Short mmCIF file of C-alpha atoms and ligand atoms in Angstrom, two decimals:
data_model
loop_
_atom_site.label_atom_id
_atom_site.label_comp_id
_atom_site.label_asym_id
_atom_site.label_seq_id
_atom_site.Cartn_x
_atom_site.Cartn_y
_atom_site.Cartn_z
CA UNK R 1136 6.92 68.15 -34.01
CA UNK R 1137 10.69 68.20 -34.12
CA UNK R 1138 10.91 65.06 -32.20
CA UNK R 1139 8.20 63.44 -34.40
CA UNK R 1140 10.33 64.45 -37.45
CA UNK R 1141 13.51 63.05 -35.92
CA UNK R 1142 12.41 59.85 -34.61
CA UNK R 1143 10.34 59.30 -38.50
CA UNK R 1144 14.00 60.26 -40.10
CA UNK R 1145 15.73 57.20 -37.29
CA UNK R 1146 12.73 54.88 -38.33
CA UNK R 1147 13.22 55.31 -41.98
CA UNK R 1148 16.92 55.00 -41.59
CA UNK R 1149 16.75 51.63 -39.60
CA UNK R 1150 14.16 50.73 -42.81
CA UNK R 1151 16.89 51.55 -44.92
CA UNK R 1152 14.56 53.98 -47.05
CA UNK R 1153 17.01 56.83 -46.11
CA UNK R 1154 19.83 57.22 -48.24
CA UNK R 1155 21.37 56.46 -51.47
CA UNK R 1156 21.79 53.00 -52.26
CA UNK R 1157 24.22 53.46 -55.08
CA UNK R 1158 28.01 52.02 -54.57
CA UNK R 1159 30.93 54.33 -55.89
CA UNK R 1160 32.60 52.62 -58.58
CA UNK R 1161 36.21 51.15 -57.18
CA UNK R 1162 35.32 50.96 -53.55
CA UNK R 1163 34.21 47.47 -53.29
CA UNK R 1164 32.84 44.76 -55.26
CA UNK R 1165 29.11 44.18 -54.79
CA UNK R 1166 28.73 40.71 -54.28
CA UNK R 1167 26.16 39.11 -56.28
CA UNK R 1168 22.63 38.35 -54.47
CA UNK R 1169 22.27 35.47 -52.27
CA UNK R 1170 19.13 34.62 -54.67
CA UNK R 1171 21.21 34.62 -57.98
CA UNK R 1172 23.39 32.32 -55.84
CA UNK R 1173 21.00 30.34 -55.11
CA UNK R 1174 19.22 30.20 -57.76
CA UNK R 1175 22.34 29.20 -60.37
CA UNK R 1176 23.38 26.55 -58.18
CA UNK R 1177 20.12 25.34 -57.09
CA UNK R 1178 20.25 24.38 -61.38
CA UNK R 1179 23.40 22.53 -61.19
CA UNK R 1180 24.04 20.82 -57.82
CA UNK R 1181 22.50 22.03 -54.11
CA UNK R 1182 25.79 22.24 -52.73
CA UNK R 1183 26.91 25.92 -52.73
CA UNK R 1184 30.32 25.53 -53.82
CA UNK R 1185 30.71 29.67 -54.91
CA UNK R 1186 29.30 30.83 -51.53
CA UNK R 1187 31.72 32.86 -50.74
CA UNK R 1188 30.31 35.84 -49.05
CA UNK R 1189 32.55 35.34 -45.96
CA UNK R 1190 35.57 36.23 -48.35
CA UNK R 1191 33.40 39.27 -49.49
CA UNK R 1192 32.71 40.70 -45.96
CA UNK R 1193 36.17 41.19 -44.94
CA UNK R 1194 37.14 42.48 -48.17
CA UNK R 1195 35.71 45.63 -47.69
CA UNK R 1196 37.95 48.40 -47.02
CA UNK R 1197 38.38 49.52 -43.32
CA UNK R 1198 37.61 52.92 -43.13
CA UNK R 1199 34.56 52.69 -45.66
CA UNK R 1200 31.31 54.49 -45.24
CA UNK R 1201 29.44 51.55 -43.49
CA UNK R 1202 26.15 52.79 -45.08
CA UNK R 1203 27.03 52.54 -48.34
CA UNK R 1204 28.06 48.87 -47.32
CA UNK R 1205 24.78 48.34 -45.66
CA UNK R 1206 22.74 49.45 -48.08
CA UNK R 1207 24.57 47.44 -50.43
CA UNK R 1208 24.24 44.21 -48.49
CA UNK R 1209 20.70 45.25 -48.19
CA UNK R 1210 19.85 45.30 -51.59
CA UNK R 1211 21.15 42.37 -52.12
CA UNK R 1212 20.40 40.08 -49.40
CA UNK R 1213 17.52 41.15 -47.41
CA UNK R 1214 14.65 40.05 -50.21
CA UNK R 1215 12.78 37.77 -47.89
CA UNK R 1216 11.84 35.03 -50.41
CA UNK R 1217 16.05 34.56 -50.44
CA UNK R 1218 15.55 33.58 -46.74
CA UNK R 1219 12.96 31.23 -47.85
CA UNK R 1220 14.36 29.18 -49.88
CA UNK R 1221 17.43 28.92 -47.49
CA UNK R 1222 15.15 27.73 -45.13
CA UNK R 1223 13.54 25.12 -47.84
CA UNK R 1224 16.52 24.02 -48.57
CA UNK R 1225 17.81 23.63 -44.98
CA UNK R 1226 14.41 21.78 -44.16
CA UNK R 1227 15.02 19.35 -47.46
CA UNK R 1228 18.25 18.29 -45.94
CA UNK R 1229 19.87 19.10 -49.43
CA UNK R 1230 23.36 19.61 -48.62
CA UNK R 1231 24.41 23.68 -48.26
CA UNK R 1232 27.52 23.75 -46.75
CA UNK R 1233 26.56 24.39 -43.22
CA UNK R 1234 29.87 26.25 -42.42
CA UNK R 1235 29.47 28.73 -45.07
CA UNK R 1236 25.77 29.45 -44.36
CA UNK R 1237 26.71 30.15 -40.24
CA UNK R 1238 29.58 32.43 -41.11
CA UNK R 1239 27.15 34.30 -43.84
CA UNK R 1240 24.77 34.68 -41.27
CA UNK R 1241 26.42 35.26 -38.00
CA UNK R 1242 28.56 37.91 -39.91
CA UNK R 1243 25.56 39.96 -40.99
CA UNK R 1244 24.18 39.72 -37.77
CA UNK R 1245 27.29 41.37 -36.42
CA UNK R 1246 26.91 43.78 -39.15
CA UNK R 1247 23.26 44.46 -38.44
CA UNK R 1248 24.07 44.55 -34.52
CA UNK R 1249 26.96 46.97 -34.86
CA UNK R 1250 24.14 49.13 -37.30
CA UNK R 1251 21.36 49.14 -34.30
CA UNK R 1252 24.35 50.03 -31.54
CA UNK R 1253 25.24 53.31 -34.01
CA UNK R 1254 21.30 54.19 -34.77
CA UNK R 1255 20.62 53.74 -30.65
CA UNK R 1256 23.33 55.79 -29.80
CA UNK R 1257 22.61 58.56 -31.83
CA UNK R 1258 18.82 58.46 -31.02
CA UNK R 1259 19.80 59.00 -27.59
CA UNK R 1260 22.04 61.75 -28.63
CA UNK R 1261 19.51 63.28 -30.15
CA UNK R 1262 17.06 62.51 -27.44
CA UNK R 1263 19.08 64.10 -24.86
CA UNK R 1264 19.66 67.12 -26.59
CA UNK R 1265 16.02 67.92 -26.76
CA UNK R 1266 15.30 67.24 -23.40
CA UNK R 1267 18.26 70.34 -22.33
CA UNK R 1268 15.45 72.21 -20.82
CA UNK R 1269 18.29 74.10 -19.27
CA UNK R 1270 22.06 74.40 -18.33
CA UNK R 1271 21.30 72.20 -15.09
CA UNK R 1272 19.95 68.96 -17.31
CA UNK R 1273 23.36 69.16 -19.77
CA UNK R 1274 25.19 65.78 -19.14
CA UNK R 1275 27.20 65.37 -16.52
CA UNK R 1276 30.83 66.76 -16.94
CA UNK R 1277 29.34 69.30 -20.07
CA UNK R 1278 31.75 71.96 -19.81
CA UNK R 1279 30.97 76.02 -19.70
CA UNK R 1280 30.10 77.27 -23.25
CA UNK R 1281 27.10 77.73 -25.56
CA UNK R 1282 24.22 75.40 -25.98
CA UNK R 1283 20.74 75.05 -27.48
CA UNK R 1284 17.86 74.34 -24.88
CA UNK R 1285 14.34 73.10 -25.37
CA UNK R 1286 12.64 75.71 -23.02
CA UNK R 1287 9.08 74.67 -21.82
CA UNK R 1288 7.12 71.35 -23.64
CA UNK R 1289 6.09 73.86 -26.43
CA UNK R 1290 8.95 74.46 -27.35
CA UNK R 1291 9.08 75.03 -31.24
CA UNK R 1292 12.84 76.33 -31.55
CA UNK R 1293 16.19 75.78 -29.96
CA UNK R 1294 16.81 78.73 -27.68
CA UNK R 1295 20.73 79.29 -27.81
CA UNK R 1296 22.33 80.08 -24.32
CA UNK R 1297 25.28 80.07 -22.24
CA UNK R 1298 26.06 78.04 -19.60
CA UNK R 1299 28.40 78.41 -16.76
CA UNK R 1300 29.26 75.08 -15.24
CA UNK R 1301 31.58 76.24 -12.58
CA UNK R 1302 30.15 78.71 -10.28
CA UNK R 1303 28.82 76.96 -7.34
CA UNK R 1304 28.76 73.56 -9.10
CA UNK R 1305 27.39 75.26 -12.29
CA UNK R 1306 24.34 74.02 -13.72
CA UNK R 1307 23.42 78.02 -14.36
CA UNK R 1308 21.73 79.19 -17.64
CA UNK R 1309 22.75 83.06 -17.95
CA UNK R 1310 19.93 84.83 -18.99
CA UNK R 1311 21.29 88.58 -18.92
CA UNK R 1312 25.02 89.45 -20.17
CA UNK R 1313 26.16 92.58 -20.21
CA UNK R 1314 29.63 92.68 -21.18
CA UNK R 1315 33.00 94.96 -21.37
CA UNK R 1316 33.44 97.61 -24.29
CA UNK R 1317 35.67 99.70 -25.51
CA UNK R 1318 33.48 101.98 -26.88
CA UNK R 1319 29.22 103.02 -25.89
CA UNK R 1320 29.04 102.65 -29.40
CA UNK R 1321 29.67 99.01 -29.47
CA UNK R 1322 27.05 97.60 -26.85
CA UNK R 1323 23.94 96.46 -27.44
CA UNK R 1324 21.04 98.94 -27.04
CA UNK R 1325 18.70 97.96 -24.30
CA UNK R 1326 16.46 101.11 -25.43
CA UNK R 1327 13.79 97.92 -26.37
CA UNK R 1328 10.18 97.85 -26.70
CA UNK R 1329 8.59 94.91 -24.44
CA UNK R 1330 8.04 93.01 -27.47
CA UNK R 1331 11.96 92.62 -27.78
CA UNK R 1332 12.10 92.17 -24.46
CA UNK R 1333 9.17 89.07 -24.15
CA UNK R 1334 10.95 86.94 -26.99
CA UNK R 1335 15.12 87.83 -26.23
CA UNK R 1336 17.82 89.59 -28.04
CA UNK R 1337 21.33 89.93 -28.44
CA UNK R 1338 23.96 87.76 -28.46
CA UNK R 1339 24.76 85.08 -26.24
CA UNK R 1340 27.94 85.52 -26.28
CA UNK R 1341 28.12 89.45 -25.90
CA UNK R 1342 25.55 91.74 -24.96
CA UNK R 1343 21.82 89.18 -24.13
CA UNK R 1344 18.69 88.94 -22.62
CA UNK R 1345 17.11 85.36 -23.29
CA UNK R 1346 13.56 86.37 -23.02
CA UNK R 1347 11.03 86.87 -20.30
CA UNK R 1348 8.86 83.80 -21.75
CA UNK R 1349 11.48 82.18 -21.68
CA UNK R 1350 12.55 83.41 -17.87
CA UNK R 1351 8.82 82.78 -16.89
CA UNK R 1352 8.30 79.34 -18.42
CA UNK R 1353 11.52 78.23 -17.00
CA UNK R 1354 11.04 79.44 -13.60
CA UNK R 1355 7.60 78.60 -12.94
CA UNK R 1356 8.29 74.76 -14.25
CA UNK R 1357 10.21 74.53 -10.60
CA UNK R 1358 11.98 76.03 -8.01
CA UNK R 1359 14.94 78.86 -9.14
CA UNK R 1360 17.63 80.60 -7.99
CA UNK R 1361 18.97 83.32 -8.99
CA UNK R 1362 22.79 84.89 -8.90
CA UNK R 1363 23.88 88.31 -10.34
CA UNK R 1364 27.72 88.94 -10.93
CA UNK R 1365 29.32 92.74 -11.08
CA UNK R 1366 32.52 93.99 -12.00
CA UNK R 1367 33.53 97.40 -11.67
CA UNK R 1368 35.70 99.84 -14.35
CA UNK R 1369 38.36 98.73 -11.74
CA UNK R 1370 37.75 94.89 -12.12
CA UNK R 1371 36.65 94.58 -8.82
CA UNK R 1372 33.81 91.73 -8.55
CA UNK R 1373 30.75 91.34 -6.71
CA UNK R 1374 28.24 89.05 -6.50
CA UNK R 1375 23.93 88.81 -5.31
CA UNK R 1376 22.65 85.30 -4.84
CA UNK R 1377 18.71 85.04 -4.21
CA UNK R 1378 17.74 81.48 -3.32
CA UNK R 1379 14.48 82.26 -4.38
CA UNK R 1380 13.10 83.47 -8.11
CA UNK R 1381 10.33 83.34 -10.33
CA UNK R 1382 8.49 85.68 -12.83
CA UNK R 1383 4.92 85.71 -13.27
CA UNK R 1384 3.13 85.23 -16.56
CA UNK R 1385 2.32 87.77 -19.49
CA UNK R 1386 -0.96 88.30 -17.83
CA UNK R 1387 0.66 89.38 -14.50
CA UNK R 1388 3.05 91.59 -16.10
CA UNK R 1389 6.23 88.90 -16.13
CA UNK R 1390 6.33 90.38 -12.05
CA UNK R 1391 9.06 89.36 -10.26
CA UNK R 1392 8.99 87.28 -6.80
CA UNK R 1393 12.77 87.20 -5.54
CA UNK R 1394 13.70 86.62 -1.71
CA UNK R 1395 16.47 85.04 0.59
CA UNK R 1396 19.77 86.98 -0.23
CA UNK R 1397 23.29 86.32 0.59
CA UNK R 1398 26.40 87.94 -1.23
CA UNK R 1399 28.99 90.82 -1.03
CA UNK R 1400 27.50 93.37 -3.53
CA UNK R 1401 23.84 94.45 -1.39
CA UNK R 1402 20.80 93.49 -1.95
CA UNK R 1403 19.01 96.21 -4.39
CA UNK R 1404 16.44 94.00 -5.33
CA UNK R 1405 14.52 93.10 -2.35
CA UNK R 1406 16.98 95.82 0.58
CA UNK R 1407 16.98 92.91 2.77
CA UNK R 1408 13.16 92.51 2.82
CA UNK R 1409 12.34 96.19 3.42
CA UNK R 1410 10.38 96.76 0.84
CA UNK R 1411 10.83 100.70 -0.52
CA UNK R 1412 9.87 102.63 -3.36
CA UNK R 1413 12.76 101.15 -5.04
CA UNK R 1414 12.67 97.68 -4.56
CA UNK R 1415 12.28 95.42 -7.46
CA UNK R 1416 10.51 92.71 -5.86
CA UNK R 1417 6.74 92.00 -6.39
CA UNK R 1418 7.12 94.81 -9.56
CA UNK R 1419 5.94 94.64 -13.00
CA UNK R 1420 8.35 94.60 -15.70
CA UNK R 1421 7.96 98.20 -17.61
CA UNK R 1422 9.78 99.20 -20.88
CA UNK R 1423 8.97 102.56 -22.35
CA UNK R 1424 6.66 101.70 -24.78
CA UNK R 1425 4.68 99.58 -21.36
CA UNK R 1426 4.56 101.65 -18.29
CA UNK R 1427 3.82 99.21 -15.37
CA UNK R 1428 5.99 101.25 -12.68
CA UNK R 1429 4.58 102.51 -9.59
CA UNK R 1430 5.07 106.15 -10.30
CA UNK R 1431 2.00 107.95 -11.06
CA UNK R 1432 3.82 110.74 -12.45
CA UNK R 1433 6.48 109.54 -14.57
CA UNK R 1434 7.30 106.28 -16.74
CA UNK R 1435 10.97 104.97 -15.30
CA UNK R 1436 11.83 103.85 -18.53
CA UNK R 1437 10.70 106.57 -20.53
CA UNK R 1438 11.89 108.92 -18.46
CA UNK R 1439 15.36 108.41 -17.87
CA UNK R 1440 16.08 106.76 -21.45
CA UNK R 1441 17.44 103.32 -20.10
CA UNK R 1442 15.63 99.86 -20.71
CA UNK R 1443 13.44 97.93 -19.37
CA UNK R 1444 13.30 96.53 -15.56
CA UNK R 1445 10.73 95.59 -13.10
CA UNK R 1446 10.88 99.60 -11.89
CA UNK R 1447 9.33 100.99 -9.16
CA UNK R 1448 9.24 104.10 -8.50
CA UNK R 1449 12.16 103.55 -10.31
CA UNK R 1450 14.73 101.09 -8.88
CA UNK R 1451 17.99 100.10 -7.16
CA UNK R 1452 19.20 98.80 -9.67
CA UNK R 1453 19.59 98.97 -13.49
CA UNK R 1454 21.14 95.78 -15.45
CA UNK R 1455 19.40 96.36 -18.84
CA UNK R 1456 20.74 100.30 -18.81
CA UNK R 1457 22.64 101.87 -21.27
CA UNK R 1458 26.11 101.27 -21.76
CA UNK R 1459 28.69 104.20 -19.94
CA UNK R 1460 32.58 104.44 -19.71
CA UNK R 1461 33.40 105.64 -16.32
CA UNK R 1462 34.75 108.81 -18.44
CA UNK R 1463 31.68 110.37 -18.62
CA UNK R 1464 30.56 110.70 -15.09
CA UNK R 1465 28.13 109.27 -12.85
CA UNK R 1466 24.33 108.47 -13.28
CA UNK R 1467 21.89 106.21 -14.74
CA UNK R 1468 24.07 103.55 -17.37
CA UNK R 1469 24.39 99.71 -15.92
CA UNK R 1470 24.01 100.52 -11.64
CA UNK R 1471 23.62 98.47 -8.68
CA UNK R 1472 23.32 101.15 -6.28
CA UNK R 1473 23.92 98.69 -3.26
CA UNK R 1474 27.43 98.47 -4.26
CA UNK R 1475 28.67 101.62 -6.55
CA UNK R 1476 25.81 103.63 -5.32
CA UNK R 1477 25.97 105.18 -9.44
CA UNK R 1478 29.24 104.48 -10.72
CA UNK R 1479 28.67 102.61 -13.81
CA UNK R 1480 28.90 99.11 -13.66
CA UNK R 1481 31.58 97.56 -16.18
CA UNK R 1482 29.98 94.29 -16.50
CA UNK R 1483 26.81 91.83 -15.33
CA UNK R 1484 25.33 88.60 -15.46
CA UNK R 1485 22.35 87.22 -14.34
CA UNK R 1486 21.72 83.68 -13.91
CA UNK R 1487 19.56 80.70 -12.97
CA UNK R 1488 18.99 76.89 -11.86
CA UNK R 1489 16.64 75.22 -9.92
CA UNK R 1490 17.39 75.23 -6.50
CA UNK R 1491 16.53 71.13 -5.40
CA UNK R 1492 19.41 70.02 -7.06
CA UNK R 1493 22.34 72.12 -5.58
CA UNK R 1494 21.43 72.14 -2.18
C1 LIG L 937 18.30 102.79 -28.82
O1 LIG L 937 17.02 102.51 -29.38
C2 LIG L 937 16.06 103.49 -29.08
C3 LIG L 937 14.71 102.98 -29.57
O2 LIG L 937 14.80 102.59 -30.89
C4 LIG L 937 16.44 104.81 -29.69
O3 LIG L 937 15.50 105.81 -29.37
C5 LIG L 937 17.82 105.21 -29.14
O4 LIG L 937 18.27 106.38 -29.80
C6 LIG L 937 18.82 104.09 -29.35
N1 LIG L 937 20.04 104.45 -28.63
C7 LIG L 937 21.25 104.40 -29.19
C8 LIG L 937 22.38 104.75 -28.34
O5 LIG L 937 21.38 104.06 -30.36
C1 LIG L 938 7.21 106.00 -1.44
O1 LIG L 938 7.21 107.36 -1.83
C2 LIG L 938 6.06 108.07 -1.45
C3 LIG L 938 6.13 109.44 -2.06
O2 LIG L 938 7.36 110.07 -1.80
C4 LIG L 938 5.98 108.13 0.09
O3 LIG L 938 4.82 108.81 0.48
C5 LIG L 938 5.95 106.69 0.59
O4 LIG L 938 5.99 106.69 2.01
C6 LIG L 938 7.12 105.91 0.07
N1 LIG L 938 6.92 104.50 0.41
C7 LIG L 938 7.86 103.81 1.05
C8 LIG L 938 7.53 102.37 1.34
O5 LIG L 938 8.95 104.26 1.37
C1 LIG L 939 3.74 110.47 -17.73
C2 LIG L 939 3.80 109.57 -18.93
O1 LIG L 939 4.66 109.68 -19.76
N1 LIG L 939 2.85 108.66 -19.00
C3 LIG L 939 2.76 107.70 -20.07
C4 LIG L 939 3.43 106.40 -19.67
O2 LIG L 939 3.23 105.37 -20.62
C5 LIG L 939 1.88 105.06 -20.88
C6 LIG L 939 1.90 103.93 -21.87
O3 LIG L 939 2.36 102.77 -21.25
C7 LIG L 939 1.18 106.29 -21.40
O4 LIG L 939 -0.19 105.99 -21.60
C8 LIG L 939 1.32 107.43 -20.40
O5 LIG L 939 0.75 108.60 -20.92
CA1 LIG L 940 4.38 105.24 -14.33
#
């Protein structure tokens, strides 16, 4: 629809139907119309001895809005019966002063030219912003930063997201932050019901989760990796790379197929392909408000007040946990248990991109 909109909006414009037509007083003199030219001489004599339009082009004022100045010349050339009675005359053989008429013309075709070269760069502008499906499509040299992607052919809205664009070649879209704070206070509560958790929240630049929709319509499109980065109260780092990851549909509980790690922090989402009661792989994401753990006697995320996850029975790890300062012990805030066993975990990312164009 969006695209339909736009491309209606760069039709009307090239129509001329777009903007105001109206030229600010002082700016430049509106030449008369080729047809009152015409049509005064055409009384007198055939020659066009006032045709002066050349004179009138250059005239304008460097700098000018151009569309103003288009819209002008418009107006006040482009009414095709003007065109045909140059083109009577030219058949009669009635004298126009040739000169004049070819640097009329071959200056508004520059002008015109120039016009199409602006609207066609801009429609592909605009074209190639919609078709940033994710941060591995951005143009090539796009630094890090935030941008809006077009997520899945349905998309209806811009989904704003960060992109890091050096890690590994970049090309990642982050799709969990969890970020430093000075205070519990001041990060984002993860506490969520699924719904929050389907659509996104947060902040892309703070404390974010893009969506599992989003997660699951990216991933399934093609192949995805995935890379999780750590940093510890001490600002130590650590990092998880999973060469493979996808999450199933709503209707499969947005469960999550992850394999082939490498890194330095452990691996407490698959433990190396031994599959525990802790592993995340192959689980159901669970929220307390949707209990889709494996425990038949407790709900993970209920239970232990932290936010959603694909738990087990409950997990290894804990990215979407609360927010805790080292000060106040050790237990269940932001863990990766493969590398601070439960120290709390400063900050974490997650990120993605497909995997066919990196390797
Ligand atoms: C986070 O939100 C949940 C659910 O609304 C609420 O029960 C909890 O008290 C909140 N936690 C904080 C720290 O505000
Ligand atoms: C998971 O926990 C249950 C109950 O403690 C135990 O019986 C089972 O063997 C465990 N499964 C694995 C794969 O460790
Ligand atoms: C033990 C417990 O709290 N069970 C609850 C877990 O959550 C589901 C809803 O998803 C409830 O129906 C259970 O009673
Ligand atoms: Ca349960």
């Amino acid at each position: 629809m969006k695209l339909l909109i736009t491309l209606a909006f760069i039709a009307a414009f090239l129509n001329g139907w777009c903007c105001s037509r109206t030229v600010k007083d002082g700016h430049f003199k509106a030449p008369s119309s080729l047809g009152d030219i015409f049509n005064k001489n055409r009384k007198k004599t055939p020659v066009m001895k006032d045709f002066n339009l050349h004179t009138n082009f250059i005239e304008y004022p460097s700098g000018e809005n151009d569309l103003v100045i288009m819209n002008s010349i418009q107006e006040n050339y482009e009414r095709p019966e003007d065109l045909d009675n140059i083109l009577t005359l030219l058949n009669d053989g009635t004298g126009l002063d040739m000169r004049q008429m070819w640097e009329y013309f071959s200056n508004r075709m520059k002008r015109i030219e120039k016009r199409i070269d602006h609207v066609k760069s801009q429609t592909s502008e605009i074209l190639s912003r919609l078709s940033t499906v994710d941060c591995s499509t951005l143009a090539e040299g796009s630094p890090s930063g935030m941008y809006n992607l077009y997520i899945g052919s349905r998309a209806t809205h811009a989904v704003r997201a960060k992109c890091d664009q050096e890690t590994e070649g970049g090309g990642w879209t982050i799709i969990l932050q969890r970020i430093a704070h000075e205070s519990e206070d001041l990060a984002t509560n993860f506490s969520r019901e699924l719904r929050d958790y389907k659509v996104g929240f947060g902040d892309p630049e703070t404390d974010f989760w893009i969506g599992l929709e989003n997660v699951n319509q990216l991933s399934n499109s093609r192949d995805y990796q995935l890379r999780i980065d750590l940093e510890d109260f001490k600002g130590d780092t650590a990092f998880a790379h999973y060469e493979k990851f996808y999450l199933e549909d709503e209707s499969h509980g947005y469960r999550m197929q992850v394999s082939g790690y490498r890194g330095n922090a452990g691996d407490s989402l698959t433990n190396l392909g031994k599959l525990d009661n802790y592993t995340a792989a192959g689980m159901m994401f669970s929220t307390y408000d949707e209990d889709r753990d494996t425990s038949h006697e407790i709900n993970c995320s209920q239970h232990w007040a932290i936010g959603g996850w694909w738990f087990n029975r409950c997990s290894w790890a804990n990215l979407m946990g609360p927010y805790r300062l080292p000060e106040t012990g050790n237990g269940i805030g932001i863990n990766w248990h493969m590398w601070r066993n439960k120290e709390y975990i400063k900050a974490a990312s997650m990120m993605i991109r497909p995997t066919r164009s990196y390797n």
